[in-house]
Amino acid sequence: MRLAPYPSGALHIGNARMIVLNNEYVKRHGGELILFYDDTIGSPKSLRDSPKAKYVLPEAYDLIKEGLEWLGVKYSKVYYKSDRIDIFYEYTEKLIKDDVAYVCFCSAKKFKEKYKNKKENCPHREQSIEINLKEWNKMLNGKYHEQDAVVRLKTGMDQKDPALRDQIIMRISEAEHPKVGNKYIVWPMLEFSWAIDDHLIGVTHILRGADLIKEDFIEDFIWEHFKWKKAEFLHYGRINFPDIKLSKTSARNNIQNGLYKGWDDPRTWSLQSLKKRGIRPEALKEALLDLGMSMTGITFSVNWLYSKNKDIIDEISDRYFFVEDPILIEIDEVPFEEYIAEPFLLPSSPEKGKRIIKGKSKDKQLKIFIASSDAKKLKAGEIIRLKDCVNIQILSVDLKNKNIKAYYHSLELNRDYSIIHWVPEDEKINVQILKPDGSISNGYGEINLLKIPMNKTIQLERYAFVNPVKLEHRELFCYYSHK
RNA sequence: GCCCCUGUCAUCUAGUAAGGUCAAGGAUCCAUGAUUCUCAAUCAUGAAACGCAGAUUCAAAUUCUGCCAGGGGUACCA
């Protein structure tokens, strides 16, 4: 079997389904997996400036490799479509000589309206083999330009399905290719190139999305013509990601115009970005595999992935305090100079030990920060519990001036009081969290965050799981994982 | 327009090939309660579906017909 990514950008969560399913199939049946970069030319030169243009991005080759490595996918060989253009020339010539292909000069619009929709042959279909060969060579020799001429396969203008009437197999593109430059101006269409290559590299099973079903027909037509052994087709249905916008093309544009920092920006939903967010490859694989091979159109909710990931990281992510968008509370009449809070690093594994958070008072006053989302809910007179510390009674709340006053109330845990998180004013570090939508949350975290390893997920209690990626000048930068 | 495919809880899925074992099972989400010094996790309970209409049959989620609804293809993209 083969993986055939188009190297226009990093692999994303949507492309991953194709990879995971192929990989699993090969593993279960003891097959061989080939990585085949489907790096054809894409959009013609004349459309290259359009934001929708598809084209090969040089860095994508490595980004794809990186993504496959992260997913733990092993392959036996690597091929590049762009290395094999001469092969398609050779087979196109054979097809012309066998009178099953012809050079057509109709414009796309004219062909569709005058011939395809009416099931009628265009004049070029009747050309002799000699003329077709001559015109084909003119195409190869650069006598024609983009849009001037194409090679069509004689699948039949009387096909019931208009999608299958005399498909184009070779066309002209004057665009530059990152690997082979301007060496070729005639390029194959996807269906045709696979009909040839799947045979030549010995593919026995082709597992692809339902959107590529038409390609089956073209491949089968050509295998039939050459009397080649046929591969078996397997399909899976469409998958939709309603809460995500997934597009390698728009990700590329946003990276190029500087809106995104790179291919690990969470808005790309690339495998690179998922890794940075602390999503485990096993979680993604399991989530995708659970969808199976059904032909049903699937609405994929990212919560499904998050849930799988949480199963893995919950029991290994240490807990820390963090307050988002902090607001200061001044607590008066504190009857001690220092209180040492000792919450567990990971309550489900007490053997991992405890953290130490010190609350120090000056002149009987203790200053701490709480999250503004908690502050908004406070009412004067209310008693709340600072987790693992003390109970305080709120005296006044002035959100406009970010000023909250409170009194010390008591020490003992009382579950009637709501429990909130806090960070002492004199021992804190700045924490920045990059959210999936690209926004950044700011807040303070407990001092123990200075000692944590990078790229190992943690849970900021009552906030979310995050993956710390950088600690510099007492400032921690994290990627948001999920709730 | 023309071709093709798919319709089971909010979502994903099991069941459809051989009609009875399905008064439809599991997971996620949601709700309630327990537990917990986290709004997480854990445990318990609950809510929640065979697209519609006919037909065949002792018996239909499963077979047949019609309808309806979604998706895909119809690119000199992949």
XYZ file of C-alpha atoms (C1' of nucleotides) in Angstrom:
561
model
C 0.000 0.000 0.000
C 1.076 3.571 -0.317
C 0.695 6.914 1.368
C 0.355 9.644 -1.198
C 0.470 13.050 0.430
C 0.551 16.157 -1.693
C 3.446 18.196 -0.249
C 1.699 21.540 -0.038
C 2.157 21.866 3.696
C 2.370 19.973 6.940
C 0.019 17.045 7.471
C -3.000 17.994 9.493
C -5.556 16.167 11.541
C -7.679 15.580 8.442
C -4.869 14.042 6.413
C -4.041 11.866 9.381
C -7.047 9.643 8.818
C -5.718 8.464 5.477
C -2.364 7.747 7.061
C -3.638 6.029 10.164
C -6.011 3.791 8.221
C -3.396 2.781 5.661
C -0.873 2.143 8.374
C -3.282 0.044 10.382
C -4.307 -1.995 7.356
C -0.689 -2.761 6.540
C 0.027 -3.709 10.132
C -2.939 -6.033 10.387
C -2.268 -7.810 7.131
C 1.481 -7.819 7.230
C 1.862 -5.640 4.159
C 4.333 -3.090 2.985
C 3.849 0.656 3.163
C 5.423 3.054 0.684
C 5.713 6.795 1.068
C 5.036 8.330 -2.305
C 5.176 12.100 -2.523
C 2.470 13.044 -4.944
C 4.330 16.170 -5.906
C 2.826 17.004 -9.270
C 2.695 20.557 -10.435
C -0.693 21.607 -9.048
C -2.292 24.828 -10.205
C -1.061 26.289 -13.493
C 1.321 29.202 -13.534
C -1.417 31.609 -14.546
C -3.282 30.930 -11.311
C -0.331 30.919 -8.962
C -1.114 34.287 -7.459
C -4.581 33.223 -6.409
C -4.909 32.483 -2.678
C -6.531 29.190 -3.659
C -3.594 28.076 -5.769
C -2.258 24.620 -4.985
C 1.401 24.029 -5.334
C 4.267 22.089 -3.829
C 6.021 23.763 -0.941
C 9.693 22.769 -0.632
C 9.613 22.576 3.156
C 6.555 20.317 3.074
C 8.618 17.227 2.265
C 10.301 17.372 5.634
C 7.190 18.516 7.463
C 5.418 15.412 6.216
C 8.263 13.154 7.261
C 8.229 14.768 10.671
C 4.491 14.203 11.004
C 4.782 10.547 10.019
C 7.553 10.042 12.499
C 5.431 11.568 15.245
C 2.598 9.218 14.330
C 5.002 6.304 14.455
C 4.387 5.332 10.840
C 7.107 3.244 9.240
C 7.520 2.940 5.501
C 9.830 0.832 3.396
C 10.522 3.123 0.446
C 10.174 6.722 -0.648
C 9.214 7.804 -4.148
C 8.708 11.199 -5.726
C 6.205 11.647 -8.499
C 8.294 14.479 -9.891
C 11.136 12.009 -10.564
C 8.933 9.961 -12.807
C 7.539 12.357 -15.391
C 9.362 10.643 -18.258
C 7.548 7.431 -17.393
C 4.213 9.119 -17.951
C 5.401 10.464 -21.270
C 6.256 6.956 -22.319
C 2.863 5.548 -21.357
C 0.975 8.466 -22.832
C 2.662 7.722 -26.134
C 1.654 4.084 -25.850
C -1.945 5.034 -25.199
C -1.935 7.338 -28.197
C -0.471 4.616 -30.374
C -3.150 2.240 -29.106
C -5.729 4.846 -30.101
C -7.168 5.254 -26.598
C -5.850 8.754 -26.058
C -5.873 11.913 -28.160
C -4.653 15.466 -28.084
C -7.568 17.833 -27.575
C -7.562 21.559 -28.215
C -10.990 22.405 -26.837
C -11.165 24.869 -23.978
C -12.505 23.458 -20.732
C -15.709 25.435 -21.105
C -16.299 24.512 -24.718
C -15.607 20.848 -24.102
C -18.046 20.733 -21.246
C -20.879 22.656 -22.872
C -20.646 21.479 -26.453
C -19.478 17.927 -26.080
C -19.501 16.475 -22.597
C -22.992 17.617 -21.658
C -24.327 16.470 -25.022
C -22.429 13.186 -25.079
C -20.922 14.164 -28.410
C -17.412 13.643 -29.683
C -15.270 16.710 -30.123
C -13.516 16.962 -33.536
C -10.116 16.118 -32.054
C -11.364 12.753 -30.917
C -11.442 11.639 -34.543
C -7.849 12.619 -35.268
C -5.596 9.927 -36.620
C -2.985 8.316 -34.451
C -0.324 10.006 -36.581
C -1.725 13.462 -35.956
C -2.102 12.762 -32.273
C 1.510 11.630 -32.061
C 2.667 14.699 -33.906
C 0.634 17.018 -31.690
C 1.762 15.171 -28.587
C 5.369 15.786 -29.547
C 4.601 19.432 -30.146
C 3.202 19.590 -26.641
C 6.378 18.064 -25.258
C 8.535 20.421 -27.300
C 6.903 23.513 -25.934
C 5.020 24.454 -29.062
C 1.900 24.926 -26.999
C 1.232 26.856 -23.833
C -0.969 26.354 -20.811
C -4.622 25.815 -21.741
C -3.763 25.251 -25.415
C -3.751 21.483 -25.522
C -4.359 18.449 -23.346
C -4.309 14.708 -23.734
C -7.624 12.978 -23.108
C -8.269 9.323 -22.462
C -10.975 7.726 -24.583
C -13.056 6.492 -21.685
C -16.111 7.192 -23.816
C -18.265 10.234 -24.424
C -21.328 8.041 -23.968
C -20.513 7.280 -20.316
C -23.607 7.498 -18.165
C -21.650 9.427 -15.594
C -20.541 12.776 -17.019
C -17.664 12.793 -14.586
C -16.067 9.993 -16.572
C -16.347 11.242 -20.141
C -12.937 11.439 -21.783
C -10.919 12.505 -18.781
C -7.799 14.611 -19.185
C -4.646 12.665 -18.370
C -1.861 15.075 -19.382
C -1.838 18.851 -19.440
C 0.579 21.711 -19.805
C 1.855 23.724 -16.857
C 4.559 26.330 -17.178
C 4.879 26.739 -13.442
C 8.179 26.052 -11.752
C 8.493 22.959 -9.599
C 10.661 23.109 -6.456
C 12.404 19.827 -7.243
C 12.669 19.727 -11.014
C 12.354 23.402 -11.887
C 11.209 24.034 -15.440
C 12.451 20.760 -16.839
C 8.940 19.599 -17.740
C 6.048 21.551 -19.103
C 3.683 18.619 -19.579
C 2.387 17.089 -16.366
C 0.118 14.145 -15.579
C -3.201 14.365 -13.790
C -3.496 12.514 -10.521
C -5.670 9.646 -11.775
C -3.433 8.831 -14.693
C -0.196 9.007 -12.785
C -1.569 6.592 -10.205
C -2.853 4.195 -12.802
C 0.720 3.861 -14.033
C 2.588 4.100 -10.758
C 0.387 1.861 -8.673
C 1.135 -0.836 -11.201
C 4.849 -0.127 -11.539
C 5.561 -0.026 -7.815
C 3.429 -3.081 -7.179
C 0.613 -1.692 -5.082
C -1.969 -4.356 -4.274
C -4.406 -2.360 -2.153
C -5.455 1.233 -2.481
C -7.204 2.714 0.514
C -8.500 6.194 -0.089
C -11.324 8.563 0.654
C -14.659 8.399 -1.084
C -13.934 11.715 -2.765
C -11.409 9.904 -4.962
C -13.724 7.170 -6.185
C -13.654 8.479 -9.732
C -9.945 7.660 -9.810
C -10.801 3.997 -9.410
C -12.504 4.033 -12.738
C -9.604 5.653 -14.573
C -7.075 3.332 -12.985
C -9.198 0.317 -13.776
C -9.652 1.476 -17.373
C -5.921 1.722 -17.914
C -5.075 -1.536 -16.156
C -7.689 -3.219 -18.271
C -6.185 -1.729 -21.404
C -2.662 -2.835 -20.608
C -3.913 -6.150 -19.186
C -2.251 -5.413 -15.901
C -3.051 -7.092 -12.649
C -5.561 -4.989 -10.755
C -5.239 -3.649 -7.273
C -8.064 -3.720 -4.804
C -9.840 -0.509 -3.816
C -10.975 0.333 -0.296
C -12.785 3.512 0.629
C -13.833 5.459 3.630
C -16.350 8.293 3.742
C -16.006 12.008 4.074
C -14.997 13.466 7.394
C -15.974 16.939 8.545
C -14.540 19.033 11.288
C -17.273 21.546 12.076
C -15.414 23.310 14.856
C -12.152 23.617 12.936
C -11.219 25.170 9.670
C -8.773 22.842 8.009
C -6.879 23.886 4.952
C -3.253 23.474 4.095
C -3.650 26.171 1.503
C -5.024 28.779 3.878
C -2.499 27.758 6.529
C 0.249 28.320 3.979
C -1.151 31.732 3.077
C -1.399 32.780 6.709
C 2.139 31.655 7.393
C 3.407 33.493 4.340
C 1.631 36.698 5.277
C 2.884 36.452 8.829
C -0.452 35.958 10.535
C 0.667 32.560 11.809
C 4.113 32.108 13.260
C 4.771 28.832 11.500
C 3.544 25.322 10.816
C 3.257 24.671 14.530
C 0.664 27.400 14.989
C -2.362 25.724 16.591
C -4.667 27.230 13.972
C -3.058 25.071 11.276
C -4.118 21.919 13.161
C -0.947 20.387 11.770
C 0.516 17.330 13.426
C 3.356 19.602 14.485
C 0.925 21.874 16.282
C -0.826 18.969 17.966
C 2.497 17.726 19.235
C 3.240 21.151 20.679
C -0.131 21.167 22.352
C 0.698 17.979 24.162
C -1.650 15.796 22.147
C -0.342 12.242 22.096
C -0.074 10.472 18.753
C -1.741 7.418 20.295
C -4.751 9.557 21.172
C -5.082 10.778 17.603
C -4.603 7.292 16.192
C -7.169 5.805 18.503
C -9.678 8.565 17.831
C -9.315 8.125 14.083
C -9.327 4.345 14.181
C -12.537 4.351 16.185
C -14.242 5.956 13.208
C -13.483 2.867 11.185
C -13.948 2.573 7.449
C -17.602 3.510 7.157
C -18.777 5.347 4.073
C -20.988 7.579 6.176
C -20.150 11.252 6.231
C -18.641 11.840 9.623
C -18.948 14.886 11.825
C -15.797 14.765 13.857
C -15.810 16.701 17.085
C -12.410 17.616 18.474
C -13.784 16.756 21.891
C -13.458 13.162 20.858
C -9.726 13.617 20.408
C -9.444 15.608 23.624
C -11.218 12.921 25.541
C -8.842 10.262 24.229
C -5.893 12.447 25.049
C -7.140 13.186 28.536
C -7.307 9.469 29.244
C -3.584 9.360 28.611
C -2.281 12.573 30.121
C -4.555 12.966 33.121
C -2.706 10.442 35.222
C 0.739 11.717 34.367
C 0.312 15.486 34.343
C 1.409 17.254 37.513
C -0.931 19.856 38.968
C -0.114 23.509 39.469
C -1.909 26.712 40.391
C -2.508 29.338 37.785
C -4.697 32.415 37.816
C -5.768 33.857 34.514
C -6.087 37.606 34.150
C -5.151 38.065 37.828
C -6.779 40.349 40.379
C -5.217 41.232 43.708
C -6.899 40.522 47.033
C -5.697 42.094 50.229
C -6.515 39.960 53.206
C -6.338 41.622 56.613
C -6.123 40.340 60.162
C -4.094 37.328 59.191
C -2.970 35.640 62.424
C 0.304 34.239 61.124
C 3.372 35.473 59.317
C 3.694 32.535 56.997
C 1.403 29.717 55.952
C 2.809 26.853 53.937
C 0.348 25.200 51.614
C 1.347 21.694 50.547
C -0.811 20.381 47.742
C 0.078 17.152 45.987
C 1.901 17.279 42.697
C -0.526 14.649 41.504
C -3.311 13.681 43.925
C -3.830 10.316 42.241
C -0.157 9.492 42.869
C 0.660 10.851 46.328
C 4.072 9.170 46.212
C 5.172 11.824 43.734
C 5.249 14.256 46.649
C 4.001 17.724 47.344
C 4.638 21.243 46.221
C 5.195 24.103 48.620
C 3.403 27.414 48.242
C 4.105 30.036 50.890
C 1.638 32.689 51.931
C 3.501 35.394 53.846
C 1.823 38.254 55.622
C 3.198 41.683 56.408
C 1.598 43.698 59.154
C -1.066 41.033 59.330
C -1.892 41.535 55.662
C -1.636 38.798 53.045
C -1.662 39.702 49.369
C -2.647 37.118 46.761
C -3.902 36.987 43.212
C -6.973 35.165 42.016
C -8.366 34.674 38.537
C -10.704 37.393 37.359
C -13.265 34.761 36.401
C -13.421 33.832 40.098
C -13.335 37.445 41.213
C -16.396 38.262 39.153
C -18.450 35.805 41.145
C -17.461 37.184 44.543
C -19.926 39.033 46.725
C -19.220 41.057 49.843
C -19.731 38.979 52.969
C -19.135 35.671 51.215
C -16.670 33.201 52.667
C -14.416 31.363 50.250
C -11.663 28.811 50.569
C -8.208 29.428 49.131
C -7.326 25.914 48.104
C -4.969 24.142 50.512
C -4.657 27.353 52.513
C -7.230 29.318 54.504
C -10.792 30.583 54.423
C -11.383 34.266 53.923
C -14.408 36.507 54.108
C -14.882 39.073 51.370
C -15.285 42.637 52.548
C -15.556 44.545 49.309
C -15.251 43.919 45.601
C -14.250 46.701 43.246
C -13.613 45.102 39.892
C -13.166 48.397 38.074
C -10.163 49.312 40.139
C -9.127 45.700 40.508
C -9.271 45.945 44.226
C -10.733 43.336 46.528
C -10.516 43.422 50.291
C -11.081 40.530 52.626
C -10.527 39.305 56.155
C -9.006 36.144 57.416
C -11.814 33.864 58.497
C -10.582 30.425 59.521
C -8.153 27.660 58.754
C -10.053 24.394 58.582
C -11.431 23.005 55.355
C -15.139 23.473 55.058
C -16.800 22.159 51.932
C -19.619 24.628 52.214
C -17.268 27.288 50.966
C -16.363 27.362 47.312
C -12.735 26.562 46.681
C -10.670 28.728 44.387
C -7.071 28.922 43.303
C -4.598 31.588 44.181
C -1.017 32.696 43.719
C 0.890 34.656 46.371
C 1.782 38.193 45.367
C 5.449 37.925 46.295
C 6.165 34.510 44.763
C 4.807 34.123 41.268
C 5.886 33.818 37.672
C 4.319 35.078 34.486
C 2.573 32.494 32.410
C 1.465 32.856 28.818
C -0.800 30.323 27.181
C -1.323 30.055 23.446
C -4.886 28.941 22.807
C -6.101 26.931 19.808
C -7.673 30.036 18.294
C -4.303 31.792 18.303
C -5.103 34.116 21.206
C -2.838 34.329 24.219
C -3.932 34.142 27.849
C -1.859 35.867 30.483
C -1.695 35.158 34.150
C 0.400 34.236 37.142
C 1.499 30.781 38.105
C 2.902 29.380 41.309
C 6.640 29.595 41.843
C 7.133 25.834 41.457
C 6.591 26.177 37.734
C 10.193 27.372 37.514
C 11.343 23.795 38.032
C 9.215 21.894 35.561
C 10.514 20.120 32.468
C 9.473 21.438 29.079
C 7.269 19.439 26.681
C 5.665 17.403 29.406
C 2.020 18.272 29.892
C 0.815 19.704 33.175
C -2.609 20.536 34.464
C -3.311 24.039 35.659
C -5.990 23.196 38.172
C -9.504 24.284 37.337
C -8.167 25.766 34.120
C -6.900 23.225 31.582
C -4.112 20.924 30.545
C -1.236 22.768 28.915
C 2.099 21.845 27.416
C 4.983 24.036 28.577
C 7.379 24.779 25.738
C 9.607 27.614 26.899
C 10.808 29.059 30.195
C 12.778 32.281 29.993
C 13.377 35.106 32.461
C 10.844 33.689 34.897
C 8.252 33.614 32.169
C 6.618 30.386 31.142
C 5.163 29.914 27.684
C 2.678 27.085 27.147
C 0.445 25.663 24.452
C -3.105 25.028 25.554
C -4.040 21.358 25.279
C -7.671 21.097 26.325
C -9.888 21.162 29.390
C -28.931 19.283 -14.832
C -26.460 14.404 -14.941
C -23.968 10.292 -12.208
C -22.620 7.830 -7.552
C -22.813 7.018 -2.336
C -24.815 7.304 2.660
C -28.966 7.532 6.243
C -29.060 3.677 14.082
C -29.031 8.235 20.591
C -26.514 15.426 20.257
C -21.721 12.925 18.188
C -18.946 8.350 16.730
C -19.913 3.367 16.458
C -21.905 -2.265 17.124
C -25.807 -4.872 14.777
C -27.631 -5.336 8.253
C -23.860 -10.588 4.234
C -27.117 -15.960 6.617
C -34.787 -11.704 9.141
C -36.044 -14.115 15.348
C -30.585 -14.146 20.398
C -31.882 -6.041 19.473
C -38.563 -4.229 23.886
C -31.155 -1.902 19.889
C -25.193 -2.591 22.965
C -20.665 0.539 23.771
C -17.915 5.283 23.815
C -17.974 10.752 23.920
C -21.141 14.694 25.381
C -25.122 16.127 28.791
C -27.921 15.790 33.698
C -28.084 14.158 38.866
C -25.698 12.138 43.109
C -21.260 10.174 45.694
C -16.119 10.980 46.321
C -12.177 14.580 46.103
C -8.989 20.812 49.496
C -9.490 21.289 41.000
C -15.100 23.412 37.404
C -10.222 17.507 36.260
C -10.151 12.447 37.364
C -12.966 8.385 39.709
C -17.686 5.788 40.936
C -23.065 5.375 40.537
C -27.613 6.641 38.258
C -30.255 8.861 34.322
C -31.705 11.159 29.596
C -30.999 9.868 24.551
C -31.611 6.539 18.165
C -33.212 2.294 13.799
C -34.998 9.274 8.101
C -40.399 8.634 6.278
C -44.367 5.639 3.981
C -45.812 1.217 2.175
C -44.855 -4.169 0.880
C -43.238 -9.358 2.003
C -43.290 -12.405 6.572
C -45.621 -15.911 12.162
C -41.424 -12.345 12.834
C -37.937 -6.563 9.685
C -32.829 -1.923 12.208
C -31.842 -6.156 8.994
C -35.355 -7.960 2.525
C -38.172 -5.097 -1.469
C -40.478 -0.471 -3.554
C -41.299 4.660 -3.391
C -40.177 9.140 -1.101
C -37.261 12.478 1.787
C -32.674 14.220 3.639
C -27.360 14.677 3.566
C -22.587 14.042 1.111
C -19.425 13.426 -3.088
C -18.172 13.615 -8.371
C -19.110 16.273 -12.924
C -11.411 20.837 -12.547
C -6.059 21.880 -17.781
C -6.759 20.709 -8.132
C -5.343 16.914 -5.205
